[in-house]
Amino acid sequence: MLTDIERHELEAAVKHYPDKRAGAIDALLIVQRRRGWISDDSVLDIAQFLGMTGEDVDSIATFYNLIFRKPVGRHVAFVCDSISCWIMGYEQVCARIKERYEIEPGQTTRDGRLTFLPIACLGHCERAPAMMIDQDVYGCVTPDKVESIVEKYR
Ligand code: FES
């Protein structure tokens, strides 16, 4: 069930749309910000609020790669695996993350601090390779810069 705060935030987010179903991504992001990820129960809560089916909301949540359908760490490190970043050092950056934080793509550190996820183009191709932690985008990432970037996020 949505909390009063969640319901208030959702109502504010969808009021600008002629059809509140158009606010499905906004709704998913709001609930995710409150709950950390989007569980099956969260999908149903959102679907009920928007007047949609759970399957419809689930398909949007699954398609949109900033929506987490499994629990994630306190911070999420997205590393771009699209062509420019791949050419410019994606594999070396990933190797450093794996080695330093002992996680594979899709995994979370044992202390729950960091989840590591590949992601499609972040729109910073001119500064490849790029990574994003939470909302912060970093360009020209090298293996030697990985730790100084990640250590800002406790
Ligand atoms: S290809 Fe990586 S940011 Fe565009």
XYZ file of N, CA and C and ligand atoms in Angstrom:
466
model
N 0.838 -1.192 0.000
C 0.000 0.000 0.000
C 0.883 1.256 0.000
N 0.502 2.235 -0.803
C 1.275 3.479 -0.834
C 1.167 4.193 0.510
N 2.250 4.800 0.938
C 2.183 5.632 2.130
C 1.527 6.968 1.754
N 1.153 7.715 2.764
C 0.566 9.031 2.487
C 1.547 9.920 1.732
N 2.808 9.856 2.127
C 3.824 10.683 1.450
C 3.976 10.261 -0.006
N 4.041 8.944 -0.237
C 4.164 8.462 -1.616
C 2.954 8.904 -2.453
N 1.766 8.740 -1.884
C 0.562 9.113 -2.617
C 0.570 10.612 -2.934
N 0.967 11.414 -1.981
C 1.042 12.865 -2.192
C 2.026 13.191 -3.322
N 3.197 12.551 -3.288
C 4.205 12.806 -4.326
C 3.721 12.333 -5.699
N 3.053 11.199 -5.727
C 2.551 10.685 -7.008
C 1.479 11.605 -7.569
N 0.595 12.061 -6.718
C -0.462 12.961 -7.199
C 0.143 14.237 -7.778
N 1.168 14.763 -7.112
C 1.816 15.983 -7.618
C 2.507 15.716 -8.955
N 3.084 14.526 -9.102
C 3.846 14.204 -10.317
C 2.943 13.994 -11.525
N 1.767 13.414 -11.323
C 0.930 13.061 -12.487
C -0.109 14.129 -12.832
N -0.221 15.134 -11.999
C -1.316 16.084 -12.241
C -1.138 16.884 -13.528
N 0.068 16.930 -14.054
C 0.318 17.683 -15.281
C 0.012 16.882 -16.545
N -0.224 15.592 -16.383
C -0.502 14.749 -17.555
C -2.008 14.670 -17.786
N -2.417 14.724 -19.053
C -3.852 14.565 -19.333
C -4.353 13.192 -18.908
N -3.481 12.200 -18.953
C -3.827 10.848 -18.521
C -2.749 10.427 -17.537
N -3.120 10.111 -16.320
C -2.083 9.861 -15.314
C -1.231 8.643 -15.621
N -1.687 7.781 -16.526
C -0.851 6.635 -16.909
C 0.452 7.096 -17.568
N 0.432 8.298 -18.143
C 1.647 8.839 -18.776
C 2.737 9.109 -17.733
N 2.343 9.153 -16.477
C 3.312 9.399 -15.414
C 3.870 8.132 -14.806
N 3.800 7.028 -15.526
C 4.225 5.749 -14.947
C 5.706 5.753 -14.556
N 6.540 6.313 -15.409
C 7.973 6.313 -15.061
C 8.223 7.227 -13.866
N 7.569 8.390 -13.854
C 7.698 9.278 -12.685
C 7.284 8.524 -11.416
N 6.187 7.794 -11.508
C 5.686 7.069 -10.336
C 6.676 6.002 -9.889
N 7.235 5.289 -10.847
C 8.221 4.258 -10.496
C 9.436 4.886 -9.814
N 9.900 6.010 -10.352
C 11.080 6.654 -9.763
C 10.791 7.183 -8.358
N 9.591 7.709 -8.158
C 9.233 8.225 -6.829
C 9.201 7.082 -5.810
N 8.543 6.015 -6.161
C 8.446 4.895 -5.218
C 9.820 4.259 -5.003
N 10.596 4.172 -6.063
C 11.940 3.609 -5.910
C 12.797 4.463 -4.980
N 12.661 5.770 -5.093
C 13.439 6.654 -4.218
C 13.068 6.429 -2.761
N 11.814 6.148 -2.504
C 11.354 5.908 -1.126
C 11.705 4.513 -0.622
N 11.614 3.510 -1.505
C 11.742 2.115 -1.058
C 13.064 1.460 -1.459
N 13.842 2.138 -2.309
C 15.140 1.604 -2.703
C 15.108 0.769 -3.971
N 13.986 0.097 -4.223
C 13.829 -0.702 -5.438
C 12.348 -0.944 -5.648
N 12.013 -1.575 -6.776
C 10.604 -1.781 -7.117
C 10.267 -3.275 -7.003
N 9.660 -3.619 -5.921
C 9.238 -5.013 -5.702
C 7.937 -5.284 -6.463
N 7.514 -6.539 -6.471
C 6.222 -6.866 -7.098
C 5.087 -6.113 -6.393
N 5.172 -6.003 -5.074
C 4.139 -5.254 -4.350
C 4.122 -3.784 -4.767
N 5.310 -3.223 -4.968
C 5.377 -1.827 -5.397
C 4.752 -1.656 -6.776
N 5.008 -2.612 -7.668
C 4.407 -2.563 -9.002
C 2.888 -2.514 -8.878
N 2.344 -3.358 -8.024
C 0.885 -3.397 -7.873
C 0.343 -2.119 -7.237
N 1.078 -1.574 -6.271
C 0.660 -0.302 -5.657
C 0.580 0.805 -6.711
N 1.617 0.869 -7.549
C 1.662 1.906 -8.585
C 0.564 1.671 -9.616
N 0.395 0.418 -10.002
C -0.628 0.082 -10.999
C -2.009 0.500 -10.505
N -2.284 0.222 -9.257
C -3.596 0.582 -8.702
C -3.781 2.098 -8.718
N -2.734 2.821 -8.348
C -2.822 4.282 -8.332
C -3.063 4.840 -9.739
N -2.379 4.254 -10.743
C -2.445 4.793 -12.102
C -3.621 4.249 -12.908
N -4.309 3.255 -12.361
C -5.393 2.639 -13.121
C -4.883 1.770 -14.251
N -3.765 1.102 -14.008
C -3.155 0.231 -15.013
C -3.113 -1.188 -14.461
N -2.751 -2.127 -15.329
C -2.540 -3.482 -14.825
C -1.120 -3.603 -14.285
N -0.936 -4.565 -13.406
C 0.405 -4.836 -12.897
C 1.356 -5.222 -14.026
N 0.849 -5.955 -15.001
C 1.690 -6.376 -16.137
C 2.180 -5.157 -16.921
N 1.298 -4.170 -17.108
C 1.706 -2.972 -17.847
C 2.808 -2.217 -17.098
N 2.621 -2.052 -15.797
C 3.639 -1.332 -15.017
C 4.922 -2.136 -14.977
N 4.804 -3.444 -14.836
C 6.000 -4.289 -14.807
C 6.774 -4.181 -16.116
N 6.068 -4.133 -17.234
C 6.781 -4.068 -18.514
C 7.524 -2.745 -18.652
N 6.965 -1.664 -18.132
C 7.661 -0.371 -18.161
C 8.875 -0.422 -17.233
N 8.668 -0.969 -16.050
C 9.758 -1.045 -15.067
C 10.905 -1.898 -15.585
N 10.577 -2.952 -16.277
C 11.610 -3.862 -16.778
C 12.367 -3.243 -17.944
N 11.660 -2.459 -18.759
C 12.277 -1.851 -19.934
C 13.217 -0.712 -19.547
N 12.869 0.046 -18.535
C 13.591 1.272 -18.193
C 14.732 0.917 -17.237
N 15.976 1.104 -17.708
C 17.084 0.520 -16.943
C 17.510 1.315 -15.706
N 16.807 2.382 -15.388
C 17.094 3.051 -14.108
C 16.097 2.638 -13.032
N 15.246 1.691 -13.369
C 14.332 1.125 -12.378
C 14.886 -0.230 -11.944
N 14.997 -0.404 -10.659
C 15.601 -1.631 -10.131
C 14.510 -2.595 -9.689
N 14.481 -3.771 -10.303
C 13.474 -4.775 -9.939
C 14.020 -5.768 -8.924
N 15.269 -5.540 -8.495
C 15.858 -6.322 -7.407
C 16.504 -5.326 -6.454
N 16.694 -5.720 -5.197
C 17.352 -4.792 -4.262
C 18.746 -4.413 -4.758
N 19.130 -3.175 -4.512
C 20.466 -2.690 -4.879
C 21.139 -2.126 -3.630
N 22.423 -1.813 -3.780
C 23.162 -1.230 -2.675
C 22.773 0.222 -2.438
N 23.429 0.823 -1.461
C 23.124 2.236 -1.149
C 23.464 3.134 -2.341
N 24.425 2.719 -3.134
C 24.812 3.454 -4.334
C 24.892 2.479 -5.501
N 24.612 2.994 -6.690
C 24.672 2.156 -7.886
C 25.667 2.783 -8.863
N 26.657 1.984 -9.255
C 27.644 2.419 -10.247
C 27.260 1.814 -11.593
N 26.855 2.683 -12.513
C 26.525 2.251 -13.869
C 27.759 2.517 -14.736
N 28.197 1.508 -15.447
C 29.321 1.703 -16.363
C 28.808 1.495 -17.778
N 29.015 2.501 -18.614
C 28.498 2.453 -19.986
C 29.229 1.387 -20.793
N 28.432 0.506 -21.412
C 29.039 -0.556 -22.231
C 28.719 -0.377 -23.708
N 28.318 0.828 -24.106
C 28.043 1.065 -25.528
C 29.352 1.350 -26.277
N 29.235 1.529 -27.577
C 30.403 1.380 -28.451
C 31.565 2.315 -28.122
N 31.312 3.610 -27.905
C 32.437 4.530 -27.665
C 33.173 4.160 -26.386
N 32.401 3.872 -25.360
C 33.025 3.534 -24.076
C 33.711 2.175 -24.141
N 33.110 1.277 -24.874
C 33.717 -0.046 -25.002
C 35.083 0.071 -25.675
N 35.145 0.900 -26.732
C 36.418 1.088 -27.443
C 37.445 1.774 -26.549
N 36.970 2.722 -25.733
C 37.893 3.577 -24.976
C 38.291 3.020 -23.606
N 37.834 1.814 -23.282
C 38.355 1.238 -22.041
C 37.339 0.664 -21.068
N 36.146 0.403 -21.551
C 35.106 -0.173 -20.688
C 35.611 -1.415 -19.943
N 36.272 -2.306 -20.676
C 36.665 -3.575 -20.055
C 37.690 -3.361 -18.947
N 38.603 -2.416 -19.144
C 39.611 -2.156 -18.121
C 38.985 -1.522 -16.878
N 38.027 -0.626 -17.101
C 37.326 -0.007 -15.956
C 36.557 -1.083 -15.190
N 35.858 -1.937 -15.922
C 35.107 -3.020 -15.264
C 36.037 -3.930 -14.485
N 37.171 -4.247 -15.100
C 38.115 -5.158 -14.427
C 38.570 -4.560 -13.102
N 38.772 -3.244 -13.074
C 39.224 -2.612 -11.827
C 38.110 -2.640 -10.771
N 36.891 -2.391 -11.202
C 35.773 -2.449 -10.251
C 35.647 -3.861 -9.689
N 35.711 -4.855 -10.541
C 35.590 -6.250 -10.099
C 36.689 -6.605 -9.102
N 37.907 -6.194 -9.441
C 39.058 -6.534 -8.600
C 39.005 -5.802 -7.259
N 38.731 -4.500 -7.317
C 38.792 -3.682 -6.101
C 37.611 -3.944 -5.172
N 36.425 -4.162 -5.746
C 35.224 -4.280 -4.908
C 34.665 -5.702 -4.847
N 35.351 -6.625 -5.538
C 34.995 -8.050 -5.495
C 33.535 -8.279 -5.877
N 33.132 -7.650 -6.967
C 31.766 -7.835 -7.483
C 31.812 -7.977 -8.994
N 30.908 -8.757 -9.498
C 30.697 -8.898 -10.935
C 29.552 -7.962 -11.337
N 29.411 -7.683 -12.622
C 28.249 -6.888 -13.052
C 26.947 -7.518 -12.551
N 26.088 -6.690 -12.003
C 24.817 -7.176 -11.464
C 24.881 -7.504 -9.983
N 26.077 -7.448 -9.400
C 26.207 -7.802 -7.974
C 26.381 -6.561 -7.102
N 26.204 -6.804 -5.796
C 26.339 -5.749 -4.781
C 27.429 -6.165 -3.792
N 28.219 -5.204 -3.347
C 29.263 -5.518 -2.363
C 28.649 -6.098 -1.098
N 29.438 -6.899 -0.385
C 28.910 -7.571 0.807
C 28.418 -6.586 1.868
N 29.002 -5.394 1.902
C 28.556 -4.417 2.902
C 27.339 -3.613 2.431
N 26.835 -3.928 1.247
C 25.632 -3.254 0.761
C 25.872 -1.852 0.266
N 27.132 -1.487 0.098
C 27.428 -0.106 -0.293
C 27.229 0.146 -1.782
N 27.650 -0.808 -2.634
C 27.745 -0.512 -4.063
C 27.210 -1.656 -4.909
N 26.345 -1.307 -5.857
C 25.903 -2.253 -6.887
C 26.532 -1.809 -8.200
N 26.993 -2.770 -8.964
C 27.699 -2.495 -10.218
C 26.842 -2.999 -11.369
N 26.441 -2.065 -12.254
C 25.588 -2.436 -13.384
C 26.108 -1.830 -14.686
N 26.221 -2.614 -15.741
C 26.461 -2.038 -17.060
C 25.206 -1.294 -17.503
N 25.388 -0.309 -18.362
C 24.238 0.444 -18.851
C 24.525 0.889 -20.282
N 23.470 1.091 -21.052
C 23.654 1.605 -22.411
C 24.044 3.080 -22.344
N 24.411 3.635 -23.471
C 24.976 4.978 -23.606
C 24.399 5.994 -22.617
N 25.310 6.655 -21.910
C 24.924 7.677 -20.942
C 24.868 9.064 -21.567
N 25.170 9.146 -22.862
C 25.123 10.431 -23.553
C 26.370 11.270 -23.333
N 27.437 10.664 -22.890
C 28.702 11.368 -22.675
C 29.802 10.725 -23.516
N 29.430 10.333 -24.729
C 30.343 9.574 -25.596
C 31.654 10.329 -25.843
N 31.583 11.666 -25.904
C 32.796 12.442 -26.171
C 33.768 12.375 -24.995
N 33.311 11.871 -23.858
C 34.181 11.732 -22.681
C 34.266 10.265 -22.258
N 34.231 9.381 -23.231
C 34.298 7.948 -22.958
C 35.674 7.545 -22.407
N 35.711 6.542 -21.559
C 34.576 5.787 -21.028
C 33.886 6.542 -19.903
N 32.582 6.364 -19.825
C 31.785 7.096 -18.839
C 31.165 6.144 -17.835
N 30.995 6.656 -16.648
C 30.256 5.918 -15.624
C 29.379 6.892 -14.848
N 28.367 6.377 -14.216
C 27.461 7.220 -13.425
C 27.267 6.540 -12.082
N 27.428 7.308 -11.018
C 27.118 6.776 -9.696
C 25.943 7.586 -9.164
N 24.883 6.878 -8.860
C 23.613 7.510 -8.503
C 23.237 8.485 -9.629
N 23.263 9.793 -9.369
C 22.904 10.759 -10.422
C 24.127 11.450 -11.024
N 25.327 11.112 -10.573
C 26.530 11.852 -10.974
C 27.259 11.126 -12.099
N 27.501 11.841 -13.206
C 28.165 11.231 -14.351
C 29.643 11.638 -14.352
N 30.508 10.656 -14.628
C 31.949 10.885 -14.712
C 32.433 10.452 -16.092
N 33.271 11.271 -16.707
C 33.810 10.937 -18.017
C 35.305 10.726 -17.958
N 35.836 10.194 -19.063
C 37.267 9.914 -19.173
C 37.757 9.088 -17.984
N 36.971 8.107 -17.622
C 37.313 7.274 -16.465
C 38.431 6.312 -16.872
N 39.410 6.207 -16.011
C 40.477 5.216 -16.213
C 40.435 4.259 -15.045
N 41.067 3.106 -15.192
C 41.100 2.196 -14.038
C 41.664 2.867 -12.788
N 42.671 3.717 -12.954
C 43.273 4.366 -11.787
C 42.374 5.415 -11.139
N 41.359 5.885 -11.859
C 40.433 6.869 -11.270
C 39.254 6.194 -10.557
N 39.046 4.910 -10.804
C 37.849 4.239 -10.289
C 37.729 4.382 -8.773
N 38.805 4.091 -8.073
C 38.683 4.093 -6.610
C 38.405 5.497 -6.072
N 39.070 6.516 -6.611
C 38.840 7.870 -6.086
C 37.410 8.338 -6.373
N 36.830 7.861 -7.454
C 35.436 8.204 -7.740
C 34.513 7.453 -6.784
N 34.686 6.155 -6.709
C 33.750 5.329 -5.923
C 33.835 5.665 -4.434
N 35.022 6.021 -3.955
C 35.163 6.267 -2.523
C 34.436 7.511 -2.033
N 33.915 8.312 -2.953
C 33.086 9.463 -2.533
C 31.729 8.999 -2.023
N 31.388 7.755 -2.318
C 30.049 7.251 -2.018
C 30.122 6.196 -0.934
N 29.764 6.568 0.270
C 29.860 5.645 1.417
C 28.499 5.071 1.712
S 28.909 5.235 -25.589
Fe 29.321 5.504 -23.477
S 28.452 7.436 -23.028
Fe 27.885 7.061 -25.091
